[in-house]
Coordinates of C-alpha atoms in Angstrom, one line a residue:
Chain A
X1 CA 0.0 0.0 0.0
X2 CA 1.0 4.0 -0.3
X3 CA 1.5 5.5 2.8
X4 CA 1.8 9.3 2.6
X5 CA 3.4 11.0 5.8
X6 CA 3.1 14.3 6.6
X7 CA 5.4 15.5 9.1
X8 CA 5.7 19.1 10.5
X9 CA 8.6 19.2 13.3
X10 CA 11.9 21.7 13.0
X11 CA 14.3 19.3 14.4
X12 CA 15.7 15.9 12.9
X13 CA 17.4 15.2 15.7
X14 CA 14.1 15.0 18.4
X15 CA 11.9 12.3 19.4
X16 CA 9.5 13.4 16.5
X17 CA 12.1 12.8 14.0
X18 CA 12.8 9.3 15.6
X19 CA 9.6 8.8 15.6
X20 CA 9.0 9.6 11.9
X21 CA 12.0 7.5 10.9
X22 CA 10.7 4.6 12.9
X23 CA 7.8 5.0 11.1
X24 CA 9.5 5.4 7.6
X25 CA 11.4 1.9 8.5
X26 CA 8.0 0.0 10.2
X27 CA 5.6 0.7 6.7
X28 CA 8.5 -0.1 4.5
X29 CA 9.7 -3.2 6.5
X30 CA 5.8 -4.2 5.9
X31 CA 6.2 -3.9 2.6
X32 CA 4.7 -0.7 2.1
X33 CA 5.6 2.9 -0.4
X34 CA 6.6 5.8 1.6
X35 CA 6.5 9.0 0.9
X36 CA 7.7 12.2 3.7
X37 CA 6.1 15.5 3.4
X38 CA 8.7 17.0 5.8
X39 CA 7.0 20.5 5.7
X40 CA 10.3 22.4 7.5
X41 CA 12.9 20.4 5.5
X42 CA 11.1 21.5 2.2
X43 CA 10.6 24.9 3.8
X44 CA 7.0 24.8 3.2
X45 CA 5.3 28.2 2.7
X46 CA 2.8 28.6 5.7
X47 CA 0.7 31.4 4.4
X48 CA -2.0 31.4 2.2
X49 CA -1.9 34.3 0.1
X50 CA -2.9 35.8 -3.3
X51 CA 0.2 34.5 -4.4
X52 CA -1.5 31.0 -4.2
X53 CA -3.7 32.1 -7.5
X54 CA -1.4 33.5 -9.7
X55 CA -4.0 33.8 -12.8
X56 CA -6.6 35.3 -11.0
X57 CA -8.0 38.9 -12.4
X58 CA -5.6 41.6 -10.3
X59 CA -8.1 44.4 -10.6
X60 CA -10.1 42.3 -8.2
X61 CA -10.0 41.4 -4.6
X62 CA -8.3 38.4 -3.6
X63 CA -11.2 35.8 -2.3
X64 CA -9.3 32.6 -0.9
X65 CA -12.2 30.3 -1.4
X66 CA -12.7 31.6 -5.5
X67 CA -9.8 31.9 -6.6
X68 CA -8.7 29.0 -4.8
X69 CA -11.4 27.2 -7.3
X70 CA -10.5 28.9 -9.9
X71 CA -6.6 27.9 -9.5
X72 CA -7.6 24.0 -8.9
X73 CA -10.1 23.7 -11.9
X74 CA -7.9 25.3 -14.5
X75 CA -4.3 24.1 -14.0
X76 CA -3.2 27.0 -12.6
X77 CA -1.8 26.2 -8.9
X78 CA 1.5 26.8 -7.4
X79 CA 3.3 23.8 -8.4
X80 CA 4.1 23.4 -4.4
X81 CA 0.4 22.3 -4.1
X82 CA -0.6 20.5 -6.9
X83 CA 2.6 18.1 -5.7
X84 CA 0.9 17.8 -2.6
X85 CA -2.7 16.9 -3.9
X86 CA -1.0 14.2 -6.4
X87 CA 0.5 13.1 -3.5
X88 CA -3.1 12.4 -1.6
X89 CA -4.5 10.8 -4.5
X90 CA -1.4 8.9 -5.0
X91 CA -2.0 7.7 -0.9
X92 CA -4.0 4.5 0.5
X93 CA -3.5 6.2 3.6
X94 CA -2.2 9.2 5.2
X95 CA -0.6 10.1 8.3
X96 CA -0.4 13.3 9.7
X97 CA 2.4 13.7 12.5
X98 CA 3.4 16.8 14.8
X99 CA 3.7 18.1 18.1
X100 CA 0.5 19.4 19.5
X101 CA 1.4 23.3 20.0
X102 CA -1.3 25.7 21.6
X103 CA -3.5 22.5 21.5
X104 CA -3.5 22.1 17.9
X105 CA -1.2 21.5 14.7
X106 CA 1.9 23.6 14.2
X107 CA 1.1 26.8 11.8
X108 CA 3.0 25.2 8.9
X109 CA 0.6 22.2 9.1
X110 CA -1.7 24.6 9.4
X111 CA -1.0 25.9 6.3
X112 CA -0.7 23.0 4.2
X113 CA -3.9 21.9 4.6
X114 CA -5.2 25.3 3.8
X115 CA -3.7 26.0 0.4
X116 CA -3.3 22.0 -0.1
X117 CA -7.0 21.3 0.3
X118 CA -8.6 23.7 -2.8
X119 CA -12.0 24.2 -3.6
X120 CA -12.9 21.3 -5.5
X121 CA -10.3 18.8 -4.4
X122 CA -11.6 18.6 -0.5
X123 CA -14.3 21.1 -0.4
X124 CA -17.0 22.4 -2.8
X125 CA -17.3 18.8 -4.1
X126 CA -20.5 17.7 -5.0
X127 CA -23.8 18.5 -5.4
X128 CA -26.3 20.9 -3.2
X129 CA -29.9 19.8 -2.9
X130 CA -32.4 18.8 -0.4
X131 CA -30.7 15.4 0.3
X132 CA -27.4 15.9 -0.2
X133 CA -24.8 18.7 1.5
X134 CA -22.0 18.4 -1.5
X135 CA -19.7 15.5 -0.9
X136 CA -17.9 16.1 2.9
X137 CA -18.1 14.2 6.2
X138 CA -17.4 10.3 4.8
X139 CA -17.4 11.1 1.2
X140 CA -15.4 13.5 -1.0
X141 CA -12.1 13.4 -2.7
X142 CA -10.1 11.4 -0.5
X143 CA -12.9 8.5 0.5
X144 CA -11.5 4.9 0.5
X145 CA -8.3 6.3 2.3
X146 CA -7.4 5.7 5.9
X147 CA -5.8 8.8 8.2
X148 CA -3.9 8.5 11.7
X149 CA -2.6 11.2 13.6
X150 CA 0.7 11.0 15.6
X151 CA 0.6 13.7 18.1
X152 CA 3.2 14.4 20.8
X153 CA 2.8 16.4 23.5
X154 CA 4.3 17.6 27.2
X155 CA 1.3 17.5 28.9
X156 CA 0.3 14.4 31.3
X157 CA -2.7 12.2 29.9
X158 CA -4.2 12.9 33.0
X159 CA -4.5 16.5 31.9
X160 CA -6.0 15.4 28.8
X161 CA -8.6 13.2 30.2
X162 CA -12.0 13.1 30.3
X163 CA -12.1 16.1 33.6
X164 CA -8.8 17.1 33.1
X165 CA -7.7 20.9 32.5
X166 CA -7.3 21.1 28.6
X167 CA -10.2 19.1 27.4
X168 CA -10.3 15.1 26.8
X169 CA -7.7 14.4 23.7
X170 CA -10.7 13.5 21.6
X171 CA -12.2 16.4 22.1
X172 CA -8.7 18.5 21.3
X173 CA -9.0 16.9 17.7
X174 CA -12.0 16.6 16.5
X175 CA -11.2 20.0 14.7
X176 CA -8.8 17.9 12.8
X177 CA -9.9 14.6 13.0
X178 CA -13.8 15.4 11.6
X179 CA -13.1 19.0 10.8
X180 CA -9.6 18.5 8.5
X181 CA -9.5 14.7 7.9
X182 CA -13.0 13.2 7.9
X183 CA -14.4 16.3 5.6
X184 CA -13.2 15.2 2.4
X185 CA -13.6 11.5 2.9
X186 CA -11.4 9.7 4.9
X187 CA -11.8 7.3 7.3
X188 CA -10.3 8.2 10.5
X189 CA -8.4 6.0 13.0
X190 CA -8.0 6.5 16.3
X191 CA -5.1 8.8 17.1
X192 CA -1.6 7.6 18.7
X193 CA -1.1 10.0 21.3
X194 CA 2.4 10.3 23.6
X195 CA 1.9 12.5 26.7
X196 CA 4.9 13.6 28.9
X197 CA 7.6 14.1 26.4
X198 CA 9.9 16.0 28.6
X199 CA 9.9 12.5 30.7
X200 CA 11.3 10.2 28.0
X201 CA 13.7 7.8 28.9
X202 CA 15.5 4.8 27.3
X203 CA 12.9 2.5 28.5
X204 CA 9.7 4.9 27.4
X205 CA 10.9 5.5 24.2
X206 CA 11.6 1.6 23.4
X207 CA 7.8 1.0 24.9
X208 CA 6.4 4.2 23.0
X209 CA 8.0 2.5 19.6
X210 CA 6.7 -0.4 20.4
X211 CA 3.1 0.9 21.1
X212 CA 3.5 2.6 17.6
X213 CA 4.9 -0.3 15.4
X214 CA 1.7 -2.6 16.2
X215 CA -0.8 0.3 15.6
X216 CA 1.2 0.5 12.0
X217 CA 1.3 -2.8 11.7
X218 CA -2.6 -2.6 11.9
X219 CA -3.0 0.2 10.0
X220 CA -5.2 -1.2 7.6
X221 CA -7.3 -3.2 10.0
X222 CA -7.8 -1.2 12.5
X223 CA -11.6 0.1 12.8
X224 CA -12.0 4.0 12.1
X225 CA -13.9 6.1 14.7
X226 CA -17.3 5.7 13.4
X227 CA -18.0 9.6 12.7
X228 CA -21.8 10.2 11.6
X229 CA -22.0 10.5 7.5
X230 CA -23.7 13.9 6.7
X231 CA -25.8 12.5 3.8
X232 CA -26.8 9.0 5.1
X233 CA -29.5 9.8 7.2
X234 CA -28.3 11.0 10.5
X235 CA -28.9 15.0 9.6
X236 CA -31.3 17.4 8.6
X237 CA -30.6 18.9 5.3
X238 CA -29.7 22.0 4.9
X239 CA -29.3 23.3 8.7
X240 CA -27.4 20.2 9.2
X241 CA -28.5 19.4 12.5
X242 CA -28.8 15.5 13.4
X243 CA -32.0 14.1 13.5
X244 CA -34.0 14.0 16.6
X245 CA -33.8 10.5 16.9
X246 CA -30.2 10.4 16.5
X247 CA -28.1 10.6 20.2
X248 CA -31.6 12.0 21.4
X249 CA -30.6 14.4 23.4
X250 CA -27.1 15.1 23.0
X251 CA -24.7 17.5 22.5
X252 CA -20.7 18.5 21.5
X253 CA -18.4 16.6 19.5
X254 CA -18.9 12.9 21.1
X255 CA -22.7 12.9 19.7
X256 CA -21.5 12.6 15.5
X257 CA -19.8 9.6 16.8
X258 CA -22.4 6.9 16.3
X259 CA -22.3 4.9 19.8
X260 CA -19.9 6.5 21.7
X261 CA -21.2 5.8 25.3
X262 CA -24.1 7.7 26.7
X263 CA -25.0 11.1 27.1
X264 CA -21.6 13.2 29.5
Chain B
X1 CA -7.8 52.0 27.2
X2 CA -5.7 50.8 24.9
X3 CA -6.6 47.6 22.9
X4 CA -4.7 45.9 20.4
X5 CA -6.1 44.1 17.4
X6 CA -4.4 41.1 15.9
X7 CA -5.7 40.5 12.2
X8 CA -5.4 37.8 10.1
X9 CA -7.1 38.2 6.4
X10 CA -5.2 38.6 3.1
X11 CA -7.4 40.9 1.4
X12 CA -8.5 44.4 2.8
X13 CA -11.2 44.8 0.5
X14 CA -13.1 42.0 2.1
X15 CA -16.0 41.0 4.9
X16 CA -13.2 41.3 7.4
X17 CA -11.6 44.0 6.3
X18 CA -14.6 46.2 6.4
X19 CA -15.3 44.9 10.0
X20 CA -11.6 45.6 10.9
X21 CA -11.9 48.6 9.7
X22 CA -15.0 49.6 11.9
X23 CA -13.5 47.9 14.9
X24 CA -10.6 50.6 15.2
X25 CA -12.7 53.6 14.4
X26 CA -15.4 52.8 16.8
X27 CA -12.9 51.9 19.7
X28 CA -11.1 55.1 18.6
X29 CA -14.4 57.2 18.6
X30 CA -15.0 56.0 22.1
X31 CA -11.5 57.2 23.4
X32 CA -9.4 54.5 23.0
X33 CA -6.1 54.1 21.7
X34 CA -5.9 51.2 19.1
X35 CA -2.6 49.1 17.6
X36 CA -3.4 47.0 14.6
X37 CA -1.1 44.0 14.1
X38 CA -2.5 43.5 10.5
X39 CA -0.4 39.8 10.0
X40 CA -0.8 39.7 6.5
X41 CA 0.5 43.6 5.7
X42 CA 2.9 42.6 8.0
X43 CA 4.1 39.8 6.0
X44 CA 4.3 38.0 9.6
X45 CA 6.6 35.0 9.3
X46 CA 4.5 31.9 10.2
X47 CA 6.7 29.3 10.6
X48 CA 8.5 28.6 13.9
X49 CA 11.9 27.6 13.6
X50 CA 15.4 27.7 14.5
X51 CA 16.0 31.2 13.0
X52 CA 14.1 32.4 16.0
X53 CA 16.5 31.8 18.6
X54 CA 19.5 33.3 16.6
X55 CA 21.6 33.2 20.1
X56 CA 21.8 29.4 20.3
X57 CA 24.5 26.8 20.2
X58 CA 24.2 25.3 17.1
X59 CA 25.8 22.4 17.9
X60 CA 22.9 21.5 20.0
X61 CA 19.2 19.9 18.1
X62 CA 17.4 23.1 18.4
X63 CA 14.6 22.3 21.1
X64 CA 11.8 24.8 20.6
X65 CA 10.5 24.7 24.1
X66 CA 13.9 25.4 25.6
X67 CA 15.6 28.0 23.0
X68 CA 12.7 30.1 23.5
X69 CA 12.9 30.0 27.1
X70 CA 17.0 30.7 26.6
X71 CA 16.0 34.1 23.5
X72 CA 13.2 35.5 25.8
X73 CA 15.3 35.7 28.9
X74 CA 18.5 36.7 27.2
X75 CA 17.0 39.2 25.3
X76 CA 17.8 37.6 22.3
X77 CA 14.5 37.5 20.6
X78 CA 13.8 38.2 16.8
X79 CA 12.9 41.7 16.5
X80 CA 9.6 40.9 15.2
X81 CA 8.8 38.5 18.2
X82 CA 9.7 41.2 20.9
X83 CA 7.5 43.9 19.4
X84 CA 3.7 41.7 19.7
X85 CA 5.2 41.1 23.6
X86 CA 5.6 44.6 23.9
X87 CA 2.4 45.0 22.2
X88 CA 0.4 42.7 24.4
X89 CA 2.1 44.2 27.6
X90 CA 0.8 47.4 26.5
X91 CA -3.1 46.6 26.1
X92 CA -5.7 46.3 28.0
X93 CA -7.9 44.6 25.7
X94 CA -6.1 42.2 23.4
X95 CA -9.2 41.1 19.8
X96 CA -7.4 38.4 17.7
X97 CA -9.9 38.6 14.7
X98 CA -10.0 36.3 11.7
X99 CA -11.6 33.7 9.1
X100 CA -12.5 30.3 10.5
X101 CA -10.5 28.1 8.2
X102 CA -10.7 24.6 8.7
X103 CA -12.3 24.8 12.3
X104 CA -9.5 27.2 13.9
X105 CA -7.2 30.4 12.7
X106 CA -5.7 30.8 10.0
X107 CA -2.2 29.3 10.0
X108 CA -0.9 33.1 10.3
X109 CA -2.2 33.8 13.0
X110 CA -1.6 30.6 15.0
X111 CA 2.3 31.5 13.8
X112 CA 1.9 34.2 15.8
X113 CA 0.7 32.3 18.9
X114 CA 4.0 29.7 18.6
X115 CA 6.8 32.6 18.2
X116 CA 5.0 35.8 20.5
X117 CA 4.2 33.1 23.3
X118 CA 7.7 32.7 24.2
X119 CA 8.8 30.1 27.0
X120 CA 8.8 32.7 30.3
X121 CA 5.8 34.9 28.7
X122 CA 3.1 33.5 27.8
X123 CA 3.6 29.8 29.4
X124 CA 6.9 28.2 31.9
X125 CA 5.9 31.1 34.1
X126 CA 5.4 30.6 38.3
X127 CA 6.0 28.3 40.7
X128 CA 5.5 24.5 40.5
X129 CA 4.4 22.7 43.7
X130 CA 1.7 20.4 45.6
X131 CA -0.8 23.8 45.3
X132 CA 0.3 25.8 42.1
X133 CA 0.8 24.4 38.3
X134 CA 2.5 27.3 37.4
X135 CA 0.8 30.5 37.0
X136 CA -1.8 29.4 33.9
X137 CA -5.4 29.1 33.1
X138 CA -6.5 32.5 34.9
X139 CA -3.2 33.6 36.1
X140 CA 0.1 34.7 34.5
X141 CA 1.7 37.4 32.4
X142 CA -1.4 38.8 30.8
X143 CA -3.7 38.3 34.1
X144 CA -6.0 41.4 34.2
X145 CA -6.1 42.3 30.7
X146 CA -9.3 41.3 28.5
X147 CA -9.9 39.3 24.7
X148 CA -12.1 38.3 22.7
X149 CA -12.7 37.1 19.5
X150 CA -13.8 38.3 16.5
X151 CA -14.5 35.3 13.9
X152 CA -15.9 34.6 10.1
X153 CA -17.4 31.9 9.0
X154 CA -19.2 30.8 5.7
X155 CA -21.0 27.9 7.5
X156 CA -24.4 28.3 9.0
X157 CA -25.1 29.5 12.4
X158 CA -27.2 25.3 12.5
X159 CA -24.1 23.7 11.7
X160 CA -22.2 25.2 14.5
X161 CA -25.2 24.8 16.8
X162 CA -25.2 22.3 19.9
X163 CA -26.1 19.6 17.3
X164 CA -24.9 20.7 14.2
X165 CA -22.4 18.8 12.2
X166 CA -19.4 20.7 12.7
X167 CA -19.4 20.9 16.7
X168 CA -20.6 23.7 19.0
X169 CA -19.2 27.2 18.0
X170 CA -18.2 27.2 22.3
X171 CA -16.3 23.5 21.3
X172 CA -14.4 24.8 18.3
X173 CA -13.4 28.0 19.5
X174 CA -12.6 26.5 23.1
X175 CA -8.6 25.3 22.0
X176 CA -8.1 28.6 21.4
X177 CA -10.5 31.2 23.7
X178 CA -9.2 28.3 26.9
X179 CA -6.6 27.1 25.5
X180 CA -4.8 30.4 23.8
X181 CA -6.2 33.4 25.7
X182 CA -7.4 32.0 29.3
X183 CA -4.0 30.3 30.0
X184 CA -1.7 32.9 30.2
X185 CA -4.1 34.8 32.2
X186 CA -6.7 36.6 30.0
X187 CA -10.1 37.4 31.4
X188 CA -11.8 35.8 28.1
X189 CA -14.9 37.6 26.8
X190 CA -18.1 35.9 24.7
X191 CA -16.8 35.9 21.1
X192 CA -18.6 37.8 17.8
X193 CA -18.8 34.7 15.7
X194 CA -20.2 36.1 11.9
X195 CA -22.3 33.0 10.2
X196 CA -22.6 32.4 6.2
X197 CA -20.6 35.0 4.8
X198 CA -21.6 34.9 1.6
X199 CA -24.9 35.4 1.9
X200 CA -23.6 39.2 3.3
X201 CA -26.1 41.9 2.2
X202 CA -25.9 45.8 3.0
X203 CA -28.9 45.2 5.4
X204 CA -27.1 41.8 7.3
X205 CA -24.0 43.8 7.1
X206 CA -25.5 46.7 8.3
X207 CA -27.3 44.4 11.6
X208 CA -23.6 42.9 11.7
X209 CA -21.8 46.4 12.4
X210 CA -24.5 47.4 14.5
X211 CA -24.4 44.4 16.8
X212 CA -20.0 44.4 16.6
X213 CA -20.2 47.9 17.4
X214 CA -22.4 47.3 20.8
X215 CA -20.2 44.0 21.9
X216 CA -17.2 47.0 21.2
X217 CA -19.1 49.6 23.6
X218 CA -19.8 47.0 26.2
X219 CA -15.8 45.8 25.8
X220 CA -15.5 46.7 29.8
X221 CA -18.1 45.5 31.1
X222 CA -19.4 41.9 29.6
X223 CA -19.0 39.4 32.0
X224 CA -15.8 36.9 30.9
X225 CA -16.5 33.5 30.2
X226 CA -16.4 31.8 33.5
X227 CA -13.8 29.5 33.0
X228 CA -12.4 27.2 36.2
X229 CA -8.9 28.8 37.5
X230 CA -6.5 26.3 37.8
X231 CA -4.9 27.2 41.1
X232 CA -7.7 27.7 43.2
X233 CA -9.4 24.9 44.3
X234 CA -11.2 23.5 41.5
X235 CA -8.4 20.9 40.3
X236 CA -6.8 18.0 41.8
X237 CA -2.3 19.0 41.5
X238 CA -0.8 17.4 39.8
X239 CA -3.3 14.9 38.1
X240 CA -4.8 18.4 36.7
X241 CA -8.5 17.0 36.4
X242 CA -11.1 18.5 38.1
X243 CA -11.8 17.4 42.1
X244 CA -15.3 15.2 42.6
X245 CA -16.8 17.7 44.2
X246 CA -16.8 20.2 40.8
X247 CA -19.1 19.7 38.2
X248 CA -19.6 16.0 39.6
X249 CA -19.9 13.5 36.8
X250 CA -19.6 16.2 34.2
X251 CA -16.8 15.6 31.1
X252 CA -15.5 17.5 28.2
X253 CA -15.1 21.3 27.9
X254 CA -18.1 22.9 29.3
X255 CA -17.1 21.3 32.2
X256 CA -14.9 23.9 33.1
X257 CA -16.9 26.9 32.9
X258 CA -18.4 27.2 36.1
X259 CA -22.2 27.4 36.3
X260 CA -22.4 26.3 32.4
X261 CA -25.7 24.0 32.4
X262 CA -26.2 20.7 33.2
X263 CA -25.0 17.6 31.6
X264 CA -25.1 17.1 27.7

């Protein structure tokens, strides 16, 4: 299988970049294609900017979404992003890998999936009408492809957990997990999370590889988070609302996950 | 009072433009004395890296926790990094207004977050013991000064309802109004979330301004969200999850807002 990995840490020489290596080695042990989207070794641009839609009419004002359609359907991207897209479609599964900074992805992730994911390759795909929402959440571009996230961070797991101070993990990436990877179609797997990385030790790390090699290892069996499809049933059409008889009664991220416990 | 206004759009002849624009003259009419960090004009470099601790020894893996830590409190900060601290020390009211791209800021704006939230300033400040975590979540450099966000959106105000598909507005913006603003000490006001964007005439633009331009009057005196401090009682130290006694059984991010509801 293709594996795409997208990696967004400054340092080679951390545990993110043993990590990704590990990785690198596990897949193509397994038998599997690698490719590394090491977004500061190719010095990735961050920003999106006009510059991102170099055809568009000057005498107008830059409108991201447009002319970021515009760009996409005729040919006319920065050749920096149209690599990247080739790259997704190439990919029978992608892994996203970074330090959680400010409870999120690093801005240069941030940033390639903004000008990476066009109008028309992950959003504005598909048809409007009474039934359907265009193609997002479970179908899109990208369905049929798997997506993991490898997240370090310093924090305990206690202070991610269900009460503790930052929010419950889960919760922390939905944004990216529905929001960025779900959206345009794929199917999710639960997140490989380490905690405490200031606390890393000889023995940790060996465990914390370990943990990591049999999650890749089942990479392709491993059963996504079972995120609610927008155009299967579960929602109103167009306020996008789930149905009544849906979670009855809930509310917040947990409820588009179809039985994930009761209400909390 | 003096506010400063962090802004992250690329095009000034747009929706947020206009309502940038009408921020800083209505602050100004009432008295106030304004900054704008416009990101984009500024051509704000996104991408933390090694370039932003110029002071280091580079025969060391450049750690980006630790070399911040060493270029805040040697004074050896980029240029461009010391300024938005000065900036921030300076206001009273602190708006960080923007697009919602993908489910969070744009990746400009979060830039600014990793490289102006030095190790020292905005987190690694206080005392760690059995009582304090550090002075965070409702204490620490910027304790006493207000923000509050200013946000865009295309999606419907039903999609980002407490059932709709994309997660609670309160959810999405939670990583960054708790997990940005709250925790190194802002008192964190209601946000001004602006729902399907293109469907923008002069009369909802019109209701828009009018109803930005009260939440700007009021700036002083809106209640802050009531969000739990971390020191004072309401959390177990070190574990960092909230004691029995609070918000018993509750889970997830309302649960530390005190007085926010009842299960959901």
């Amino acid at each position: 299988m293709n594996v795409l990995l997208v990696y967004a840490h400054p340092e080679p020489r951390s545990l993110n970049g043993s990590l990704k290596n590990f990785t690198v080695e596990r897949l193509e042990r397994a038998g599997h294609t690698v490719q590394v989207s090491d977004l500061y070794a190719m010095n990735w641009k961050a920003t999106l900017d006009a510059d991102d839609a170099p055809a568009r009419d000057l005498a107008e004002p830059f409108r991201p979404s447009t002319d970021s359609r515009h760009a996409f359907e005729g040919g006319t991207q920065p050749a920096d992003i149209a690599a990247e897209q080739e790259k997704l479609r190439w990919a029978d599964a992608v892994i996203l890998q970074f330090p959680l900074w400010w409870f999120t992805m690093p801005a240069i992730l941030k940033g390639w999936v903004e000008r990476v994911y066009a109008y028309g390759f992950a959003y504005g795909v598909g048809e409007h009408s009474d039934r359907r929402w265009g193609s997002r959440y479970g179908e899109g571009t990208l369905a049929g492809k798997r997506a993991m996230l490898i997240v370090t961070t310093g924090g305990w797991e206690s202070h991610y957990g269900p009460r503790g101070i930052n929010g419950p993990i889960d919760d922390i990436l939905f944004p990216i997990q529905h929001g960025v990877l779900y959206y345009p179609g794929f199917d999710v797997l639960p997140p490989f999370v380490v905690y405490r990385t200031s606390r890393m030790d000889d023995a940790r790390f060996a465990q914390t590889r370990e943990a990591l090699g049999e999650r890749l290892d089942r990479l392709w069996e491993t059963a996504p988070i079972a995120f609610r499809q927008q155009n299967a049933g579960a929602y109103e059409i167009p306020a996008l609302t789930l149905r009544d008889e849906i979670a009855p009664g809930r509310t917040g991220f947990a409820a588009h996950v179809d039985g994930a416990g009761a209400a909390s």
